Short mmCIF file of C-alpha atoms in Angstrom, two decimals:
data_model
loop_
_atom_site.label_atom_id
_atom_site.label_comp_id
_atom_site.label_asym_id
_atom_site.label_seq_id
_atom_site.Cartn_x
_atom_site.Cartn_y
_atom_site.Cartn_z
CA MET A 28 0.12 0.03 0.16
CA ILE A 29 2.65 2.20 0.50
CA THR A 30 4.39 1.68 -1.75
CA ALA A 31 1.47 2.70 -4.22
CA ILE A 32 1.65 5.47 -2.52
CA GLU A 33 4.75 6.44 -3.18
CA ARG A 34 4.65 5.97 -7.00
CA GLN A 35 1.59 7.68 -7.54
CA TRP A 36 3.37 10.48 -5.74
CA ARG A 37 6.44 10.36 -7.52
CA ILE A 38 4.77 10.04 -10.91
CA LEU A 39 2.84 13.44 -9.83
CA ALA A 40 6.07 14.95 -8.99
CA THR A 41 7.74 13.84 -12.34
CA GLY A 42 5.47 15.61 -14.30
CA PHE A 43 5.61 18.68 -11.82
CA CYS A 44 9.35 18.68 -12.68
CA PHE A 45 9.07 18.75 -16.33
CA ALA A 46 6.59 20.88 -16.52
CA CYS A 47 8.91 22.96 -14.09
CA PHE A 48 11.84 22.33 -17.34
CA GLY A 49 9.78 23.09 -19.95
CA LEU A 50 8.39 26.36 -18.52
CA GLY A 51 12.24 27.53 -17.45
CA GLY A 52 12.96 27.14 -20.74
CA VAL A 53 10.39 29.01 -22.14
CA PHE A 54 11.30 31.67 -19.76
CA LEU A 55 14.90 31.85 -19.82
CA THR A 56 14.45 31.89 -24.15
CA VAL A 57 12.30 35.18 -23.67
CA PHE A 58 13.63 37.05 -20.63
CA VAL A 59 17.09 36.03 -19.70
CA PHE A 60 18.79 34.84 -22.88
CA PRO A 61 17.56 38.45 -24.70
CA THR A 62 18.77 40.37 -21.99
CA ILE A 63 22.59 38.64 -21.79
CA ARG A 64 22.86 39.54 -25.24
CA LEU A 65 22.02 42.18 -24.82
CA ILE A 66 24.66 43.17 -22.18
CA THR A 67 27.00 41.30 -23.11
CA PRO A 68 27.00 40.39 -27.04
CA ALA A 69 30.76 39.20 -27.23
CA ARG A 70 30.46 36.50 -24.34
CA SER A 71 26.65 35.94 -24.74
CA ALA A 72 27.29 32.16 -25.24
CA VAL A 73 29.76 31.84 -22.71
CA THR A 74 27.04 33.48 -19.93
CA CYS A 75 24.19 31.37 -21.58
CA ARG A 76 26.06 27.97 -20.63
CA ARG A 77 26.84 29.06 -17.39
CA VAL A 78 23.30 29.73 -17.03
CA ILE A 79 21.60 26.70 -18.17
CA ARG A 80 24.29 24.65 -16.20
CA ARG A 81 22.91 26.65 -12.93
CA SER A 82 19.28 25.80 -14.72
CA PHE A 83 20.16 21.94 -14.56
CA THR A 84 21.74 22.01 -11.24
CA LEU A 85 18.58 23.40 -10.25
CA PHE A 86 16.94 20.80 -11.48
CA MET A 87 18.58 18.12 -10.35
CA TRP A 88 17.88 19.58 -7.25
CA LEU A 89 14.22 19.49 -7.94
CA MET A 90 13.81 15.75 -8.75
CA THR A 91 15.85 14.88 -5.48
CA ARG A 92 13.85 17.03 -3.18
CA VAL A 93 10.30 15.69 -4.12
CA GLY A 94 11.66 12.62 -4.41
CA VAL A 95 11.55 11.70 -8.06
CA ILE A 96 15.40 10.28 -8.08
CA ARG A 97 18.35 9.81 -6.00
CA PHE A 98 22.04 10.76 -7.51
CA GLU A 99 24.83 9.34 -6.96
CA ILE A 100 28.02 10.84 -8.84
CA ALA A 101 31.64 9.79 -8.83
CA GLY A 102 34.24 12.09 -10.11
CA ALA A 103 32.37 15.37 -9.99
CA GLN A 104 35.26 16.69 -9.32
CA ILE A 105 37.45 15.99 -12.32
CA LEU A 106 34.46 16.84 -15.11
CA ALA A 107 34.20 20.32 -13.26
CA ARG A 108 37.90 20.46 -14.18
CA ASP A 109 38.13 19.26 -17.21
CA SER A 110 38.74 21.56 -20.40
CA GLY A 111 39.41 20.88 -23.90
CA CYS A 112 38.49 17.50 -24.25
CA LEU A 113 35.56 15.03 -25.27
CA LEU A 114 32.92 13.37 -22.61
CA VAL A 115 31.54 10.36 -23.96
CA ALA A 116 28.93 8.23 -22.37
CA ASN A 117 26.59 5.81 -22.55
CA HIS A 118 22.87 6.90 -22.84
CA PRO A 119 20.46 4.88 -20.80
CA THR A 120 17.97 8.11 -19.55
CA LEU A 121 16.24 11.00 -20.63
CA ILE A 122 18.37 13.48 -18.42
CA ASP A 123 21.73 12.30 -18.71
CA TYR A 124 22.66 15.38 -20.90
CA ILE A 125 21.28 17.50 -17.97
CA VAL A 126 23.37 15.72 -15.39
CA ILE A 127 26.72 15.95 -16.76
CA ALA A 128 26.36 19.37 -18.27
CA SER A 129 25.36 20.54 -14.61
CA LEU A 130 28.82 19.22 -13.42
CA THR A 131 31.42 20.52 -16.22
CA ASN A 132 31.93 24.08 -17.23
CA HIS A 133 32.18 25.45 -20.86
CA CYS A 134 29.72 22.16 -21.71
CA ASP A 135 29.40 22.15 -25.42
CA CYS A 136 27.32 19.36 -27.67
CA ILE A 137 26.23 18.39 -31.10
CA VAL A 138 22.59 18.44 -31.09
CA LYS A 139 20.17 16.79 -33.59
CA GLN A 140 17.93 19.26 -36.22
CA ALA A 141 14.21 18.02 -34.40
CA LEU A 142 15.59 20.37 -30.90
CA TRP A 143 16.32 23.35 -33.08
CA SER A 144 12.39 23.12 -33.79
CA ASN A 145 11.67 22.48 -30.59
CA PRO A 146 9.30 25.14 -28.82
CA PHE A 147 10.76 24.79 -25.01
CA LEU A 148 14.25 24.15 -25.81
CA HIS A 149 14.96 26.01 -29.32
CA GLY A 150 15.75 28.71 -27.96
CA VAL A 151 18.47 27.14 -25.21
CA VAL A 152 20.23 25.28 -27.43
CA LYS A 153 20.63 28.67 -30.25
CA ALA A 154 21.49 30.84 -26.84
CA ALA A 155 24.25 28.43 -26.17
CA GLY A 156 25.90 28.31 -29.24
CA TYR A 157 25.69 24.32 -29.81
CA ILE A 158 26.79 22.25 -32.33
CA PRO A 159 23.98 21.67 -35.18
CA ASN A 160 24.46 18.28 -36.51
CA LYS A 161 24.47 19.21 -40.25
CA GLY A 162 27.16 17.69 -42.90
CA ALA A 163 29.90 15.33 -41.31
CA GLU A 164 32.90 18.62 -42.90
CA GLU A 165 31.13 21.18 -41.01
CA VAL A 166 30.42 19.40 -37.72
CA ILE A 167 34.11 18.25 -37.55
CA ASP A 168 35.14 22.25 -37.97
CA SER A 169 32.95 23.22 -35.52
CA CYS A 170 34.03 20.48 -32.95
CA TRP A 171 37.98 21.61 -33.47
CA LYS A 172 36.95 24.70 -32.96
CA SER A 173 34.95 24.70 -30.11
CA LEU A 174 37.61 22.32 -28.15
CA ARG A 175 40.35 24.58 -29.25
CA GLN A 176 38.03 27.46 -27.12
CA GLY A 177 38.84 25.17 -23.95
CA ASN A 178 35.23 23.54 -24.13
CA VAL A 179 34.18 20.25 -23.58
CA LEU A 180 32.01 18.04 -25.77
CA MET A 181 29.56 15.90 -24.73
CA ILE A 182 28.93 12.99 -27.18
CA PHE A 183 26.63 9.94 -27.01
CA PRO A 184 28.36 7.49 -29.18
CA GLU A 185 25.08 5.07 -29.03
CA GLY A 186 23.18 8.02 -30.63
CA THR A 187 19.74 7.32 -28.77
CA ARG A 188 19.49 6.31 -25.61
CA THR A 189 19.70 2.39 -24.51
CA ALA A 190 18.48 0.69 -21.63
CA SER A 191 21.20 -0.13 -18.92
CA ASP A 192 20.85 -3.68 -18.62
CA THR A 193 21.71 -3.61 -22.72
CA THR A 194 24.90 -3.90 -24.51
CA PRO A 195 25.99 -0.25 -26.46
CA ARG A 196 26.25 0.07 -30.07
CA LEU A 197 28.43 2.71 -30.72
CA GLN A 198 28.59 4.22 -33.61
CA ARG A 199 32.30 5.75 -35.06
CA GLY A 200 31.36 9.62 -34.98
CA ALA A 201 32.88 10.33 -31.38
CA ALA A 202 36.10 8.60 -32.72
CA ASN A 203 36.08 10.23 -35.51
CA ILE A 204 36.30 13.70 -33.64
CA ALA A 205 38.33 12.70 -31.63
CA LEU A 206 40.79 11.05 -34.15
CA ARG A 207 40.71 14.53 -36.14
CA THR A 208 40.84 16.69 -33.69
CA GLU A 209 43.62 15.12 -31.76
CA THR A 210 41.73 15.65 -28.53
CA PRO A 211 41.48 12.97 -25.51
CA ILE A 212 38.41 11.16 -24.59
CA ARG A 213 36.70 11.33 -21.24
CA VAL A 214 34.82 8.02 -20.68
CA ILE A 215 31.68 8.54 -18.35
CA HIS A 216 29.71 5.34 -17.27
CA ILE A 217 25.62 5.94 -16.52
CA GLN A 218 23.54 3.42 -14.58
CA CYS A 219 19.88 3.79 -13.19
CA GLU A 220 18.08 1.35 -11.24
CA PRO A 221 15.66 0.55 -11.71
CA GLN A 222 15.38 1.85 -14.99
CA THR A 223 13.22 5.00 -15.54
CA LEU A 224 13.14 7.68 -18.47
CA THR A 225 14.08 4.90 -21.08
CA LYS A 226 13.88 5.23 -24.55
CA GLY A 227 10.09 4.62 -25.63
CA GLU A 228 9.33 4.68 -22.10
CA LYS A 229 6.37 7.60 -20.52
CA TRP A 230 7.32 9.87 -18.18
CA TYR A 231 4.81 9.07 -16.05
CA GLN A 232 5.70 5.02 -16.11
CA ALA A 233 7.35 5.49 -12.61
CA PRO A 234 8.97 2.34 -11.52
CA LEU A 235 7.84 0.74 -7.57
CA ARG A 236 10.98 2.22 -5.85
CA ARG A 237 12.71 5.53 -6.06
CA PRO A 238 15.65 5.30 -8.93
CA VAL A 239 19.11 5.51 -7.86
CA TYR A 240 21.13 7.58 -11.04
CA GLN A 241 24.68 6.37 -10.29
CA LEU A 242 27.36 8.34 -12.91
CA ARG A 243 31.06 7.15 -12.85
CA VAL A 244 33.71 8.95 -14.48
CA GLY A 245 36.86 7.48 -15.93
CA GLU A 246 40.60 8.24 -16.92
CA LEU A 247 41.35 10.27 -19.68
CA VAL A 248 42.11 8.24 -22.93
CA ASP A 249 45.13 9.45 -25.20
CA VAL A 250 43.81 8.88 -28.46
CA SER A 251 46.66 9.27 -30.35
CA GLU A 252 47.95 5.83 -29.55
CA PHE A 253 45.13 4.67 -31.48
CA ARG A 254 46.37 6.58 -34.28
CA ASN A 255 49.11 4.11 -34.55
CA THR A 256 47.73 1.07 -34.19
CA ALA A 257 46.46 0.94 -38.23
CA THR A 258 47.04 2.26 -41.72
CA SER A 259 43.85 4.38 -41.96
CA MET A 260 41.77 6.79 -40.24
CA PRO A 261 38.80 4.08 -40.47
CA GLY A 262 40.59 1.87 -39.18
CA SER A 263 42.18 3.88 -36.37
CA ALA A 264 38.42 5.15 -35.59
CA ARG A 265 37.53 1.19 -35.80
CA HIS A 266 39.94 0.36 -32.56
CA LEU A 267 39.09 3.37 -30.92
CA THR A 268 35.12 2.91 -30.95
CA ASP A 269 35.64 -0.82 -30.03
CA TYR A 270 37.42 -0.10 -26.90
CA LEU A 271 35.01 2.77 -25.55
CA GLN A 272 32.41 -0.04 -26.12
CA THR A 273 34.44 -2.29 -23.76
CA GLN A 274 34.41 0.59 -21.37
CA LEU A 275 30.97 1.34 -21.18
CA SER A 276 29.93 -2.14 -21.53
CA ARG A 277 31.96 -3.23 -18.14
CA GLY A 278 31.01 0.15 -16.34
CA ILE A 279 34.65 1.99 -16.82
#
């Protein structure tokens, strides 16, 4: 009986949290970001990302406070110090980017085209200066420029959410970017038990008990070692992708 009541509460609380998230995105787009662009036009993207990071931190605090989920982060201080590297993680839940971006300074990412037309988030991704997922060469060039500015670049090489009890199947995009920009990779492993906010799951399909979201930060990977293991860039990318898949599959 108590478990059922707790579950119903978490369903209501989850809806409340995501309603706040959506309305917060609209508020930032309509009021905060235009003000930032007016006051500090030269550094508007940097300032907007700081605001976004604080907003994500507030969202996580709200989810914890109302009992939706509990977070366990191992290595937060490492992410806070990182710059000029790729962050590569598995992608079991809807909130993975939110959690990682709340822990990093100057977090950039490649954004799929659908988000540029999302009524709640298009203003956020535009103000932050995130990289649109267009042509391959244009994306590589934008990534190189962002990394040389000291940003960290968040990539989910699975390309979509995958259940945490499923072996991740990685695409080679992250490896190609790392090799072509000669950028080290920070591997991050995420696990959420019981599973929630997974691909194909509605926000109101809450598990019977409160989920625990665990994030562990791994070592920095020097990609130059993989450039010497093959005679071609595709071969190097394949070897690096295999290595990343092994790391993410075993939990670092």
